[in-house]
mmCIF file of C-alpha atoms and ligand atoms in Angstrom:
data_model
loop_
_atom_site.group_PDB
_atom_site.id
_atom_site.type_symbol
_atom_site.label_atom_id
_atom_site.label_comp_id
_atom_site.label_asym_id
_atom_site.label_seq_id
_atom_site.Cartn_x
_atom_site.Cartn_y
_atom_site.Cartn_z
ATOM 1 C CA MET X 1 27.303 -47.876 41.678
ATOM 2 C CA LYS X 2 27.848 -48.460 38.029
ATOM 3 C CA LEU X 3 24.918 -48.293 35.551
ATOM 4 C CA ALA X 4 24.407 -49.219 32.138
ATOM 5 C CA VAL X 5 21.651 -47.321 30.206
ATOM 6 C CA PHE X 6 19.982 -49.508 27.147
ATOM 7 C CA ALA X 7 18.357 -47.188 24.351
ATOM 8 C CA SER X 8 17.524 -47.704 21.037
ATOM 9 C CA GLY X 9 16.367 -44.101 19.879
ATOM 10 C CA SER X 10 17.100 -40.512 20.675
ATOM 11 C CA GLY X 11 18.060 -40.988 24.436
ATOM 12 C CA SER X 12 16.585 -38.287 25.902
ATOM 13 C CA ASN X 13 16.112 -40.093 29.215
ATOM 14 C CA PHE X 14 19.685 -41.393 28.898
ATOM 15 C CA GLN X 15 20.826 -37.523 28.769
ATOM 16 C CA ALA X 16 18.699 -36.721 32.010
ATOM 17 C CA ILE X 17 20.355 -39.188 33.685
ATOM 18 C CA VAL X 18 23.792 -38.064 32.529
ATOM 19 C CA ASP X 19 22.904 -34.935 33.545
ATOM 20 C CA ALA X 20 21.922 -35.807 36.666
ATOM 21 C CA VAL X 21 25.131 -37.430 37.531
ATOM 22 C CA GLU X 22 27.056 -34.685 36.358
ATOM 23 C CA GLU X 23 25.198 -32.266 38.409
ATOM 24 C CA GLY X 24 25.406 -34.668 41.404
ATOM 25 C CA ARG X 25 21.973 -35.191 41.880
ATOM 26 C CA LEU X 26 22.616 -38.845 41.304
ATOM 27 C CA GLN X 27 25.230 -40.662 42.999
ATOM 28 C CA ALA X 28 26.353 -43.018 40.219
ATOM 29 C CA GLU X 29 28.448 -43.649 37.504
ATOM 30 C CA ILE X 30 27.098 -44.425 33.888
ATOM 31 C CA SER X 31 29.760 -46.585 32.626
ATOM 32 C CA LEU X 32 28.089 -47.888 29.478
ATOM 33 C CA LEU X 33 25.314 -47.221 26.888
ATOM 34 C CA VAL X 34 24.052 -50.447 25.316
ATOM 35 C CA CYS X 35 22.303 -49.711 22.059
ATOM 36 C CA ASP X 36 20.640 -52.272 19.502
ATOM 37 C CA LYS X 37 20.274 -49.386 16.823
ATOM 38 C CA PRO X 38 23.431 -48.524 15.662
ATOM 39 C CA GLY X 39 23.591 -45.087 14.306
ATOM 40 C CA ALA X 40 20.644 -43.995 17.101
ATOM 41 C CA TYR X 41 21.348 -40.436 18.500
ATOM 42 C CA ALA X 42 21.496 -41.757 21.852
ATOM 43 C CA GLU X 43 25.208 -43.191 20.874
ATOM 44 C CA LYS X 44 26.141 -39.367 19.877
ATOM 45 C CA ARG X 45 25.047 -38.290 23.572
ATOM 46 C CA ALA X 46 27.042 -40.939 25.046
ATOM 47 C CA GLN X 47 30.454 -40.088 22.714
ATOM 48 C CA THR X 48 29.764 -36.334 23.921
ATOM 49 C CA HIS X 49 30.110 -37.255 27.532
ATOM 50 C CA GLY X 50 32.808 -39.706 27.146
ATOM 51 C CA ILE X 51 30.600 -42.927 28.220
ATOM 52 C CA SER X 52 31.442 -46.256 26.538
ATOM 53 C CA VAL X 53 28.767 -47.820 23.986
ATOM 54 C CA PHE X 54 28.274 -51.312 23.437
ATOM 55 C CA SER X 55 26.228 -51.199 19.789
ATOM 56 C CA PHE X 56 25.094 -54.418 18.123
ATOM 57 C CA HIS X 57 22.810 -55.331 15.188
ATOM 58 C CA PRO X 58 20.538 -57.976 16.592
ATOM 59 C CA LYS X 59 20.140 -59.723 13.377
ATOM 60 C CA GLU X 60 23.849 -60.528 13.123
ATOM 61 C CA TYR X 61 23.279 -63.027 16.375
ATOM 62 C CA SER X 62 21.591 -65.984 16.112
ATOM 63 C CA GLY X 63 18.830 -64.993 18.497
ATOM 64 C CA LYS X 64 18.184 -63.335 21.795
ATOM 65 C CA ALA X 65 20.156 -65.574 23.819
ATOM 66 C CA ALA X 66 23.368 -65.204 21.459
ATOM 67 C CA PHE X 67 22.943 -61.364 21.839
ATOM 68 C CA GLU X 68 22.412 -60.975 25.455
ATOM 69 C CA GLU X 69 25.152 -63.518 26.324
ATOM 70 C CA GLU X 70 27.343 -60.920 24.512
ATOM 71 C CA ILE X 71 25.689 -57.794 26.354
ATOM 72 C CA VAL X 72 26.281 -59.744 29.715
ATOM 73 C CA LYS X 73 29.769 -60.514 28.849
ATOM 74 C CA GLN X 74 30.165 -56.531 28.242
ATOM 75 C CA LEU X 75 28.071 -55.711 31.522
ATOM 76 C CA ARG X 76 30.657 -58.063 33.657
ATOM 77 C CA GLN X 77 33.702 -56.128 32.016
ATOM 78 C CA GLN X 78 32.640 -53.162 32.945
ATOM 79 C CA GLU X 79 31.695 -54.272 36.840
ATOM 80 C CA ILE X 80 27.872 -53.093 35.963
ATOM 81 C CA ASP X 81 25.594 -53.301 38.764
ATOM 82 C CA MET X 82 22.095 -51.937 37.694
ATOM 83 C CA ILE X 83 20.596 -51.745 34.056
ATOM 84 C CA ILE X 84 18.717 -48.782 33.264
ATOM 85 C CA LEU X 85 16.158 -49.461 30.177
ATOM 86 C CA ALA X 86 15.390 -46.065 28.637
ATOM 87 C CA GLY X 87 13.726 -46.183 25.431
ATOM 88 C CA TYR X 88 15.312 -50.119 24.821
ATOM 89 C CA MET X 89 12.416 -51.384 22.188
ATOM 90 C CA ARG X 90 12.802 -55.036 23.025
ATOM 91 C CA LEU X 91 11.775 -57.280 25.835
ATOM 92 C CA ILE X 92 14.443 -58.727 27.890
ATOM 93 C CA GLY X 93 15.289 -62.548 27.813
ATOM 94 C CA PRO X 94 15.942 -65.099 30.213
ATOM 95 C CA THR X 95 19.532 -64.826 29.676
ATOM 96 C CA LEU X 96 19.938 -61.201 30.791
ATOM 97 C CA LEU X 97 17.018 -61.291 33.642
ATOM 98 C CA HIS X 98 18.929 -64.294 35.287
ATOM 99 C CA SER X 99 22.009 -62.500 35.135
ATOM 100 C CA TYR X 100 20.642 -59.216 36.614
ATOM 101 C CA GLU X 101 17.826 -60.409 38.586
ATOM 102 C CA GLY X 102 15.956 -57.497 40.440
ATOM 103 C CA ARG X 103 18.567 -55.129 39.218
ATOM 104 C CA ILE X 104 16.638 -54.086 35.767
ATOM 105 C CA PHE X 105 14.475 -51.056 35.958
ATOM 106 C CA ASN X 106 12.135 -49.547 33.139
ATOM 107 C CA ILE X 107 10.330 -46.249 32.296
ATOM 108 C CA HIS X 108 7.227 -46.385 30.619
ATOM 109 C CA PRO X 109 5.199 -43.054 29.660
ATOM 110 C CA SER X 110 1.688 -44.185 30.916
ATOM 111 C CA LEU X 111 0.121 -45.088 34.375
ATOM 112 C CA LEU X 112 0.753 -48.804 34.084
ATOM 113 C CA PRO X 113 -1.078 -51.086 33.870
ATOM 114 C CA ALA X 114 -2.830 -49.041 31.507
ATOM 115 C CA PHE X 115 -1.276 -48.789 27.968
ATOM 116 C CA PRO X 116 1.658 -51.155 27.913
ATOM 117 C CA GLY X 117 3.868 -51.522 25.027
ATOM 118 C CA LYS X 118 4.431 -49.421 21.836
ATOM 119 C CA ASP X 119 3.231 -46.138 21.336
ATOM 120 C CA ALA X 120 1.770 -45.657 25.069
ATOM 121 C CA ILE X 121 1.182 -41.876 24.845
ATOM 122 C CA GLY X 122 -0.655 -42.243 21.415
ATOM 123 C CA GLN X 123 -2.750 -45.156 23.052
ATOM 124 C CA ALA X 124 -3.766 -42.946 25.978
ATOM 125 C CA TRP X 125 -4.547 -39.974 23.732
ATOM 126 C CA ARG X 126 -6.799 -42.082 21.307
ATOM 127 C CA ALA X 127 -8.628 -43.741 24.425
ATOM 128 C CA GLY X 128 -9.453 -40.022 25.466
ATOM 129 C CA VAL X 129 -8.113 -40.429 28.925
ATOM 130 C CA LYS X 130 -8.360 -37.359 31.326
ATOM 131 C CA VAL X 131 -5.074 -38.335 32.988
ATOM 132 C CA THR X 132 -2.082 -40.437 31.998
ATOM 133 C CA GLY X 133 1.722 -40.321 33.435
ATOM 134 C CA ALA X 134 4.845 -42.080 33.518
ATOM 135 C CA THR X 135 5.779 -45.107 35.489
ATOM 136 C CA ILE X 136 8.953 -46.912 36.732
ATOM 137 C CA HIS X 137 8.922 -50.438 37.239
ATOM 138 C CA MET X 138 11.256 -53.377 37.826
ATOM 139 C CA VAL X 139 11.516 -55.633 34.890
ATOM 140 C CA ASP X 140 10.341 -59.132 34.406
ATOM 141 C CA GLU X 141 9.972 -61.432 31.210
ATOM 142 C CA GLY X 142 6.267 -59.373 30.399
ATOM 143 C CA MET X 143 5.667 -56.436 28.192
ATOM 144 C CA ASP X 144 5.908 -53.377 31.113
ATOM 145 C CA THR X 145 4.734 -55.948 33.953
ATOM 146 C CA GLY X 146 7.203 -55.723 36.592
ATOM 147 C CA THR X 147 6.605 -54.232 39.926
ATOM 148 C CA ILE X 148 5.636 -50.650 40.030
ATOM 149 C CA ILE X 149 8.292 -48.276 41.864
ATOM 150 C CA ALA X 150 7.161 -44.758 41.203
ATOM 151 C CA GLN X 151 4.743 -43.299 39.275
ATOM 152 C CA GLU X 152 3.616 -39.578 38.392
ATOM 153 C CA ALA X 153 0.210 -38.716 37.177
ATOM 154 C CA ILE X 154 -0.143 -36.051 34.087
ATOM 155 C CA PRO X 155 -3.490 -34.347 33.436
ATOM 156 C CA VAL X 156 -4.545 -34.626 29.818
ATOM 157 C CA LYS X 157 -5.581 -30.828 29.497
ATOM 158 C CA ALA X 158 -8.563 -29.536 26.859
ATOM 159 C CA THR X 159 -6.202 -27.464 24.837
ATOM 160 C CA ASP X 160 -3.422 -30.407 24.675
ATOM 161 C CA SER X 161 -2.475 -31.891 21.301
ATOM 162 C CA LEU X 162 -0.847 -35.118 21.200
ATOM 163 C CA GLN X 163 2.558 -33.144 20.743
ATOM 164 C CA SER X 164 2.216 -31.147 23.816
ATOM 165 C CA LEU X 165 1.089 -34.044 25.949
ATOM 166 C CA THR X 166 4.223 -36.014 24.737
ATOM 167 C CA LYS X 167 6.345 -32.908 25.744
ATOM 168 C CA ALA X 168 4.601 -32.833 29.338
ATOM 169 C CA ILE X 169 5.327 -36.647 29.547
ATOM 170 C CA GLN X 170 8.965 -36.425 28.876
ATOM 171 C CA ALA X 171 9.530 -33.419 31.022
ATOM 172 C CA VAL X 172 7.758 -35.546 34.025
ATOM 173 C CA GLU X 173 10.158 -38.609 32.753
ATOM 174 C CA HIS X 174 13.313 -36.701 33.050
ATOM 175 C CA ARG X 175 12.868 -35.396 36.436
ATOM 176 C CA LEU X 176 11.346 -38.672 37.857
ATOM 177 C CA TYR X 177 13.958 -41.292 36.517
ATOM 178 C CA PRO X 178 16.842 -39.863 38.014
ATOM 179 C CA ASP X 179 15.312 -39.128 41.108
ATOM 180 C CA THR X 180 13.998 -42.610 41.413
ATOM 181 C CA ILE X 181 17.261 -44.373 40.255
ATOM 182 C CA GLN X 182 18.732 -42.242 43.160
ATOM 183 C CA SER X 183 16.265 -43.606 45.807
ATOM 184 C CA ILE X 184 16.624 -47.108 44.504
ATOM 185 C CA ILE X 185 20.303 -46.706 45.550
ATOM 186 C CA GLU X 186 19.791 -44.928 48.107
ATOM 187 C CA LYS X 187 17.671 -47.860 49.821
ATOM 188 C CA ARG X 188 19.823 -50.563 48.596
ATOM 189 C CA THR X 189 22.905 -49.296 50.227
ATOM 190 C CA LEU X 190 21.109 -48.597 53.131
ATOM 191 C CA GLU X 191 19.833 -52.429 53.316
ATOM 192 C CA GLY X 192 23.223 -53.424 52.302
ATOM 193 C CA SER X 193 24.847 -51.727 55.481
ATOM 194 C CA GLN X 194 22.033 -53.141 57.589
ATOM 195 C CA ILE X 195 22.725 -56.442 56.421
ATOM 196 C CA LYS X 196 26.594 -55.930 57.084
ATOM 197 C CA ASN X 197 25.723 -54.488 60.800
ATOM 198 C CA GLU X 198 23.577 -57.850 61.519
ATOM 199 C CA HIS X 199 26.704 -59.890 60.921
HETATM 200 C C1 LIG F 201 10.442 -42.756 26.673
HETATM 201 O O1 LIG F 201 9.048 -42.188 26.520
HETATM 202 C C2 LIG F 201 10.161 -43.900 27.607
HETATM 203 O O2 LIG F 201 9.370 -43.634 28.594
HETATM 204 C C3 LIG F 201 9.852 -45.152 26.590
HETATM 205 O O3 LIG F 201 10.607 -44.653 25.381
HETATM 206 C C4 LIG F 201 10.905 -43.394 25.283
HETATM 207 C C5 LIG F 201 12.407 -42.995 25.195
HETATM 208 O O4 LIG F 201 12.690 -41.709 24.899
HETATM 209 N N1 LIG F 201 10.535 -46.301 27.245
HETATM 210 P P1 LIG F 201 14.060 -41.434 24.692
HETATM 211 O O5 LIG F 201 14.812 -42.285 23.676
HETATM 212 O O6 LIG F 201 14.469 -41.436 26.213
HETATM 213 O O7 LIG F 201 14.185 -39.817 24.088
#
């Protein structure tokens, strides 16, 4: 199973996925990092681990369809099976969605459908909720709206600050995302072998 991870920033979730592969907890190959912010720290992490990077400036293309066509080309060259969004700060357009239907996943730092979009941890903090969390979902054309696959709740403690809450959510994300990707791969491998056996 060959994965491409898409990231725009620090890439701590990307790192957690790479670590899980290197430690044998995730049976997959991370073949490509796609980054829409050349120079982002995620690129350094990829270089350290010998992972290919496709980095691009969206503004250098005529629009989303044009840069997504280029991404699809890169994904096909690397024979990517699955796309893992990890802090990729863009909506996925029809070009990518149709090429990888049902094979694009995202992680979001809230208990969706609460607090979709940017700054989800800040939104939850300002709303004064007592429980928040992390969600892994399938990607559709909406903003954090696809089918939910896994969620974990995290209490907001009286002693928390926005910073400590952010740390607690990240710690959960770094465990939940690799574990969930592994479960998805196991389920799909099983379904694949069942389909073959039926023929
Ligand atoms: C994570 O909180 C993830 O849930 C959200 O973007 C953040 C990315 O952080 N989609 P990092 O770049 O993985 O550190």
